[in-house]
PDB file of C-alpha atoms in Angstrom:
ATOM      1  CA  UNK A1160       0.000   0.000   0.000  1.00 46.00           C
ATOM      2  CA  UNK A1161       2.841   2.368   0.638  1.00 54.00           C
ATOM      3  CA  UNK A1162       3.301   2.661  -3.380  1.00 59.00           C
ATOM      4  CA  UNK A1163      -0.162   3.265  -3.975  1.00 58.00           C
ATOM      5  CA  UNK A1164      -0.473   6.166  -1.721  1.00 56.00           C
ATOM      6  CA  UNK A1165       3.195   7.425  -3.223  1.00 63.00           C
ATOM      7  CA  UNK A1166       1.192   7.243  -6.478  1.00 67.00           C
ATOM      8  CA  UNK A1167      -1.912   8.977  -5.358  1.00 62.00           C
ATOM      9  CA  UNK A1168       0.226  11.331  -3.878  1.00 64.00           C
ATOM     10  CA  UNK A1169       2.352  12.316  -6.986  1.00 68.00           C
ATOM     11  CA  UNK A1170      -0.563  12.612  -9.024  1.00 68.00           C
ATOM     12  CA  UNK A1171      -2.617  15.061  -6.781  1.00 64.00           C
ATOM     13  CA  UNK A1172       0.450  17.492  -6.986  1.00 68.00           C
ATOM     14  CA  UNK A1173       0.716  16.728 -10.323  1.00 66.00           C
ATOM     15  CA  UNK A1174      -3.155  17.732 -10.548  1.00 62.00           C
ATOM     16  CA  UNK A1175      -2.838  20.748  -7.798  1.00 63.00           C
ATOM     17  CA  UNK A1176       0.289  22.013  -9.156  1.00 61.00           C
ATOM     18  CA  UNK A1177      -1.231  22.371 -13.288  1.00 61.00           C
ATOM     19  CA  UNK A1178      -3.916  24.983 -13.939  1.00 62.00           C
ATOM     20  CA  UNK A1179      -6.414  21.903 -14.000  1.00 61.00           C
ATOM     21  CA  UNK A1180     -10.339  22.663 -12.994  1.00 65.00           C
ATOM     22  CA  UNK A1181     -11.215  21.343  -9.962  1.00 68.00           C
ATOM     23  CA  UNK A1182     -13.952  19.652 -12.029  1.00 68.00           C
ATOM     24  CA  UNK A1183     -11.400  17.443 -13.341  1.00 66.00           C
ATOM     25  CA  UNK A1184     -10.015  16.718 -10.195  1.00 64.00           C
ATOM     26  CA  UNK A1185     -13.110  15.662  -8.498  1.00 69.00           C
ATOM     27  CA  UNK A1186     -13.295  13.454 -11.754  1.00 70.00           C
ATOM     28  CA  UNK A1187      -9.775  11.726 -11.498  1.00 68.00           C
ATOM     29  CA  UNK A1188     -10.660  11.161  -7.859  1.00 67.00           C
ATOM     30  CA  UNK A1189     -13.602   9.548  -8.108  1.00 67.00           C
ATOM     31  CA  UNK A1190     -12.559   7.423 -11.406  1.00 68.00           C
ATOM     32  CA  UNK A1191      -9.355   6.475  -9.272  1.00 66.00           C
ATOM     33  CA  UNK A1192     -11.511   5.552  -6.249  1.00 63.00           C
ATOM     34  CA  UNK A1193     -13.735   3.183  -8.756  1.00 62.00           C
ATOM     35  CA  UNK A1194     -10.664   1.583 -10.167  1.00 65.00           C
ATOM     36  CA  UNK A1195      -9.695   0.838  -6.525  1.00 63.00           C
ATOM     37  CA  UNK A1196     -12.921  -0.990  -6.022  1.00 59.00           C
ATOM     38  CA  UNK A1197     -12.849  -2.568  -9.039  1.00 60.00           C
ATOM     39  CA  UNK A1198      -9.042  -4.600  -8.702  1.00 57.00           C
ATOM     40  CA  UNK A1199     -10.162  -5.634  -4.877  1.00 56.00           C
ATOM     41  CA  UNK A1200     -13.754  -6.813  -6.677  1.00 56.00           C
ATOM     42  CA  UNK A1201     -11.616  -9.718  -8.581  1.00 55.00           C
ATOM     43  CA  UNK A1202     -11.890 -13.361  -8.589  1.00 55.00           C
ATOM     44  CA  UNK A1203      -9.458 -14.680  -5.962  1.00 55.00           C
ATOM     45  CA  UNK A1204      -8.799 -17.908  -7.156  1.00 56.00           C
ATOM     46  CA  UNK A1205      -7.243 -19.066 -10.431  1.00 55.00           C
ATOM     47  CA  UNK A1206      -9.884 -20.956 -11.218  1.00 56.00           C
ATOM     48  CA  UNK A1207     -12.446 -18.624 -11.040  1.00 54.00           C
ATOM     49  CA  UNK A1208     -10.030 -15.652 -12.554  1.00 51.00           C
ATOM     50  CA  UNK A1209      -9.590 -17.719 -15.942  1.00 53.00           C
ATOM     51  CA  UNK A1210     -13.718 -18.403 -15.941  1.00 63.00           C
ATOM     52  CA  UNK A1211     -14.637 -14.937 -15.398  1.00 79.00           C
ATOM     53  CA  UNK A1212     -11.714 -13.776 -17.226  1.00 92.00           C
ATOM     54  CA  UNK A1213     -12.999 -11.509 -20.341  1.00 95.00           C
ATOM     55  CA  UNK A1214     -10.063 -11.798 -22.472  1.00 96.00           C
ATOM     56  CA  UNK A1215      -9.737 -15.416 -22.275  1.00 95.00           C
ATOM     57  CA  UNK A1216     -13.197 -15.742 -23.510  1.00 94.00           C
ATOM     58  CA  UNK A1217     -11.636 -13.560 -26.492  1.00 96.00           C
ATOM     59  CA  UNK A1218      -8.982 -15.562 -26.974  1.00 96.00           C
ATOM     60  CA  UNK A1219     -11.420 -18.874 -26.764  1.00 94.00           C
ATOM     61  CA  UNK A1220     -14.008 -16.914 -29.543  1.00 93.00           C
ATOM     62  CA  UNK A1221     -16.109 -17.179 -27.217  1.00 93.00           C
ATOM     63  CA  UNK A1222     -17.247 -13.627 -27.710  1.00 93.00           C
ATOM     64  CA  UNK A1223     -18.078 -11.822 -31.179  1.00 94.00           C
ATOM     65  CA  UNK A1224     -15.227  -9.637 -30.646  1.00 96.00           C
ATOM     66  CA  UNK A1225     -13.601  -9.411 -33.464  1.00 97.00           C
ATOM     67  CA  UNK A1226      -9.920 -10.659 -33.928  1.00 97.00           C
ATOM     68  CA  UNK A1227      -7.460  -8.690 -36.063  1.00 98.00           C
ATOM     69  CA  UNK A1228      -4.927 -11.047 -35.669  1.00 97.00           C
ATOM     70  CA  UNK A1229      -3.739 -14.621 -34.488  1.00 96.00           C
ATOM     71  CA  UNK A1230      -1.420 -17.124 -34.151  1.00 96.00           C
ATOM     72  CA  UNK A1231      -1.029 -20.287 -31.630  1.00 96.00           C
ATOM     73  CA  UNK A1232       0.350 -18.390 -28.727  1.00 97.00           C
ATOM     74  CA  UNK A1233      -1.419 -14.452 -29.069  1.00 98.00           C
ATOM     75  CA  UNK A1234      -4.163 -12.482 -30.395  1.00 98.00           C
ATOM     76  CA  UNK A1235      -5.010  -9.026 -30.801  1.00 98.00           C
ATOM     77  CA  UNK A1236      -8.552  -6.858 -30.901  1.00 98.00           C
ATOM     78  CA  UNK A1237      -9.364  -3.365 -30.423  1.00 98.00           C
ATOM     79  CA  UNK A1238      -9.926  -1.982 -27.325  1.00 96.00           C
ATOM     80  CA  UNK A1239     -13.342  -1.191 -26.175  1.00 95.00           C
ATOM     81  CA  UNK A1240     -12.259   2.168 -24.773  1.00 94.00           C
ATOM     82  CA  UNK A1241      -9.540   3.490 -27.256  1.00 96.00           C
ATOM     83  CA  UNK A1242      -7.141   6.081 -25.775  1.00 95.00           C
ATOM     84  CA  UNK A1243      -5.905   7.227 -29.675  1.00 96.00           C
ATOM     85  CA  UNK A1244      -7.053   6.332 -33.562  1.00 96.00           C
ATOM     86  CA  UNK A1245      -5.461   2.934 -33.223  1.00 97.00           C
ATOM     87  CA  UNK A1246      -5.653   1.356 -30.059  1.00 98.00           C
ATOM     88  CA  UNK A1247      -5.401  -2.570 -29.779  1.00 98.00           C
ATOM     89  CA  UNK A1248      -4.457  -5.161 -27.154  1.00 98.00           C
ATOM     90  CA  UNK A1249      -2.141  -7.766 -27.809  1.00 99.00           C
ATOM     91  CA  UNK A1250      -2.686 -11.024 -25.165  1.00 98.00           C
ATOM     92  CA  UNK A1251      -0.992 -14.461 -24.711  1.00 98.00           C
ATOM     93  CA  UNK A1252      -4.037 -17.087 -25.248  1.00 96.00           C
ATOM     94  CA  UNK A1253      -2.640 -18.698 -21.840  1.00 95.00           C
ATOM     95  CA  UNK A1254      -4.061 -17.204 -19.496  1.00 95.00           C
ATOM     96  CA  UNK A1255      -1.389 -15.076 -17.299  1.00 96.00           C
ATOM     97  CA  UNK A1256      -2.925 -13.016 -14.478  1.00 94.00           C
ATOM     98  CA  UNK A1257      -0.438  -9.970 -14.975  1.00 95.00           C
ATOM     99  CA  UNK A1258       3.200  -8.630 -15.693  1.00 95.00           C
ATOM    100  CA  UNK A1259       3.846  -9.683 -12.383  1.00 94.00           C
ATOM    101  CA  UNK A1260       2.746 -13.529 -12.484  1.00 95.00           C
ATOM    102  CA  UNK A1261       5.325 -13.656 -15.902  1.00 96.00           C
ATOM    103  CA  UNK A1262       8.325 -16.244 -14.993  1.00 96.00           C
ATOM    104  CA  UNK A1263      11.620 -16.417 -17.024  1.00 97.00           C
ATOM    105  CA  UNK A1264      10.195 -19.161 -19.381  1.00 96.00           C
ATOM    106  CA  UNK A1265       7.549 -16.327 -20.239  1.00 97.00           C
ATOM    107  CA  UNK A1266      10.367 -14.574 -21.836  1.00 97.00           C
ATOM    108  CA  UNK A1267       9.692 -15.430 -25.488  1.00 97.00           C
ATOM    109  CA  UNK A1268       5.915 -14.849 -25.304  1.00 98.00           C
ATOM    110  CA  UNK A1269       6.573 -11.257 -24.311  1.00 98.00           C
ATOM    111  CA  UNK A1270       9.078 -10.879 -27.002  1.00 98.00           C
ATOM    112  CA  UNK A1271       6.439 -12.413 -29.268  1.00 98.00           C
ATOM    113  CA  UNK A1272       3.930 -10.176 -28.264  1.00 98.00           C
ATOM    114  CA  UNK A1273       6.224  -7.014 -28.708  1.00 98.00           C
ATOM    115  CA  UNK A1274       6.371  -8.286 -31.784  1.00 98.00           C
ATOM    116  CA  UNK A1275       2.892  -8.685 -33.226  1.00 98.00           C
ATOM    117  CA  UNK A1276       2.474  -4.995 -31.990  1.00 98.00           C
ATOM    118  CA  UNK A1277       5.465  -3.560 -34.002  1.00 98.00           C
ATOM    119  CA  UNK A1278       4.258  -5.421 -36.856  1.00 98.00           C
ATOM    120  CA  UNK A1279       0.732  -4.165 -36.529  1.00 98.00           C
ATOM    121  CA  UNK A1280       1.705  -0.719 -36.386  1.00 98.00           C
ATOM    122  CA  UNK A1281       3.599  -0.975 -39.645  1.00 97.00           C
ATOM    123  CA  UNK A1282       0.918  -2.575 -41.365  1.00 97.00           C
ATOM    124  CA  UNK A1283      -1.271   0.394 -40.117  1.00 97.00           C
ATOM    125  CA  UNK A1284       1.399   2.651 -41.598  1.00 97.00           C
ATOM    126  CA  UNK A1285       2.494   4.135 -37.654  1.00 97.00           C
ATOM    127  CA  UNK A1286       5.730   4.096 -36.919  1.00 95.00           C
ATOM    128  CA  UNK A1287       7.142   2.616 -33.189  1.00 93.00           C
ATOM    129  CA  UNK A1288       8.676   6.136 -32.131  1.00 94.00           C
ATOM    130  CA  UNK A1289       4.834   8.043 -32.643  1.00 95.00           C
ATOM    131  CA  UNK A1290       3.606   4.919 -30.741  1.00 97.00           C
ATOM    132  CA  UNK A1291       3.319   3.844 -26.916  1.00 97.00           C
ATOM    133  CA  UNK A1292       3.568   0.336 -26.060  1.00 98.00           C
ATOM    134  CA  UNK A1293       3.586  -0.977 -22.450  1.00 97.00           C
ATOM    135  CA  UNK A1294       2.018  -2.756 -19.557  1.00 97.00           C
ATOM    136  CA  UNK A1295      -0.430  -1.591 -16.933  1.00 94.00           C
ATOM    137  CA  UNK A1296       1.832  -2.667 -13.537  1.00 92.00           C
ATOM    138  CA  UNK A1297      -0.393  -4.019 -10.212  1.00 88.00           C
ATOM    139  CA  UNK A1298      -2.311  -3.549  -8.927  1.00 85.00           C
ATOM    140  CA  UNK A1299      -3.130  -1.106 -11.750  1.00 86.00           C
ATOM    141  CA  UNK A1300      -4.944  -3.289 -14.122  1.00 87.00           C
ATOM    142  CA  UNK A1301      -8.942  -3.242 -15.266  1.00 87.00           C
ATOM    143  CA  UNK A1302      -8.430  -6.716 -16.417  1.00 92.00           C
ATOM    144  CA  UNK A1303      -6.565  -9.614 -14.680  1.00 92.00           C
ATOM    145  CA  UNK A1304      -4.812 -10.847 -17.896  1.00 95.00           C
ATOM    146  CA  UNK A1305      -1.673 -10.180 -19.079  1.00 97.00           C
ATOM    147  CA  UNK A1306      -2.479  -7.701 -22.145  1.00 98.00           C
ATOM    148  CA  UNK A1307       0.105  -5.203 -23.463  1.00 98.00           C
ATOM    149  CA  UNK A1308      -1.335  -1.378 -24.769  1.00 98.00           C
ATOM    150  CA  UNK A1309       0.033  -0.798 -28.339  1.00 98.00           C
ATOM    151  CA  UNK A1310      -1.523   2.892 -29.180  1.00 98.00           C
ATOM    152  CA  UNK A1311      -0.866   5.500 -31.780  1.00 97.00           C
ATOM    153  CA  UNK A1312      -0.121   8.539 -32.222  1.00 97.00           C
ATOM    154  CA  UNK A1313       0.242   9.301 -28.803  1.00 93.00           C
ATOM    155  CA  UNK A1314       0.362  12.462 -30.128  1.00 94.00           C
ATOM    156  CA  UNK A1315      -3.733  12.211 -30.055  1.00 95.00           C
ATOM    157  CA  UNK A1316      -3.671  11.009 -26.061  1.00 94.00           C
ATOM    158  CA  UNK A1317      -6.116  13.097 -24.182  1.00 92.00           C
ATOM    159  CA  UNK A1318      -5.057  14.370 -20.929  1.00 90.00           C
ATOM    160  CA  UNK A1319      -6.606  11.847 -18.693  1.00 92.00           C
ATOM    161  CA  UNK A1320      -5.184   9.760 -21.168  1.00 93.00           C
ATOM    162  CA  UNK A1321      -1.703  10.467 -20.937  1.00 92.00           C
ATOM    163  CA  UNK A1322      -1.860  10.327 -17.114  1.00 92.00           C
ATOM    164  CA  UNK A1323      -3.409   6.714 -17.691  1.00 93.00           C
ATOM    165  CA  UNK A1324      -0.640   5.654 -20.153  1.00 94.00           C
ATOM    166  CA  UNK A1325       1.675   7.439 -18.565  1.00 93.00           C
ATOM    167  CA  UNK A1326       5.355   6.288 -19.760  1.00 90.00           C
ATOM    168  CA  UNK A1327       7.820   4.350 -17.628  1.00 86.00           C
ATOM    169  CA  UNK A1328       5.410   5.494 -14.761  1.00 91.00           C
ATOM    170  CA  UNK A1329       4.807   3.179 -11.468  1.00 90.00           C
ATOM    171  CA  UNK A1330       1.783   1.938 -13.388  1.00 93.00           C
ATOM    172  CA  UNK A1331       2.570   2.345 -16.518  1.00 95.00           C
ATOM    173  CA  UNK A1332       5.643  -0.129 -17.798  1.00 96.00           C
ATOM    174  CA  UNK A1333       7.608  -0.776 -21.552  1.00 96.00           C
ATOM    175  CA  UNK A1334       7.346  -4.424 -23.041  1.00 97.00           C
ATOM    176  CA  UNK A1335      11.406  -3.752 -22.588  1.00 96.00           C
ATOM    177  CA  UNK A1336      11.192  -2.930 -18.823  1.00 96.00           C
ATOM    178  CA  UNK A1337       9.356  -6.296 -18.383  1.00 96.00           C
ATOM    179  CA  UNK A1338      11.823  -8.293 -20.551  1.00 96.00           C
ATOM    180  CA  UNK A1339      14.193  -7.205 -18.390  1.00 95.00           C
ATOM    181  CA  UNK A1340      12.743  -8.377 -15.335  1.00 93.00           C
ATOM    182  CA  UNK A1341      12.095 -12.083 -16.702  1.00 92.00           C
TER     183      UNK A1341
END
């Protein structure tokens, strides 16, 4: 808990300090307050994580979702709430809880899914340094499975947005950071 009030903490002065309405700032607190709710609102067993679990009933088409790409080990689908024109979500088909539950053997599937994304954003003509790729970090996640952000331009990020998808923030990590931790 001691990171997640550093967090909250950085963020109000981030909010107090910029010539933000106070509108806004009721708005931020209240959506952070709801996001709170929602991670200590999740399934607390494997079991009934991977049954429950949204993304794995993606994966499993068991949804009508629709699937702009695949292979054995990922796929990849818009996002229901995108932060920029091209917004997508890359996932393993496993199911993985997080960036956290990853183990060295996970290595390759998280180079994989880097991957996909950089080859998705040249076939939408969007080049990697206009881009940003990364991992929400726990307890910072809407959805318990492993999914990494690939959005562009970030140029277009709104400003709740960018605080969100904040770069190589506590809760906002690079596909590179967590290679390097595997």
């Amino acid at each position: 808990m001691p990171i997640l009030a550093n967090i909250c903490h950085f963020i109000w002065k981030k909010l107090k300090s910029s010539k933000v309405s106070n509108i806004l700032r009721i708005f931020f607190g209240l959506s952070f307050v709801l996001y709170i709710i929602l991670i200590m609102s999740a399934p607390t067993t494997p079991e009934a994580a991977k049954s429950a679990c949204i993304f794995c009933n993606i994966a499993n088409k068991l949804t009508d979702t629709e699937i702009l790409f695949e292979d054995e080990e990922v796929c990849v689908f818009r996002d229901i709430k995108p932060a920029s024109k091209y917004h997508v979500l890359v996932i393993p088909k496993r199911h993985i809880e997080d960036a956290k539950a990853l183990v060295p053997a996970d290595k390759e599937l998280v180079e994989r899914m880097l991957s996909v994304a950089k080859e998705l954003l040249a076939k939408n003509n969007y080049s990697e340094d206009t881009a940003r790729l990364g991992f929400h970090w726990p307890p910072f996640r809407s959805v318990h499975h492993l999914h990494l952000h690939v959005i562009a331009p970030e140029a277009d990020l709104g400003y709740i947005a960018r605080l969100v998808f904040m770069k190589n923030s506590y809760w906002f990590v690079s596909p590179e950071y967590v290679i390097s931790k595997l």
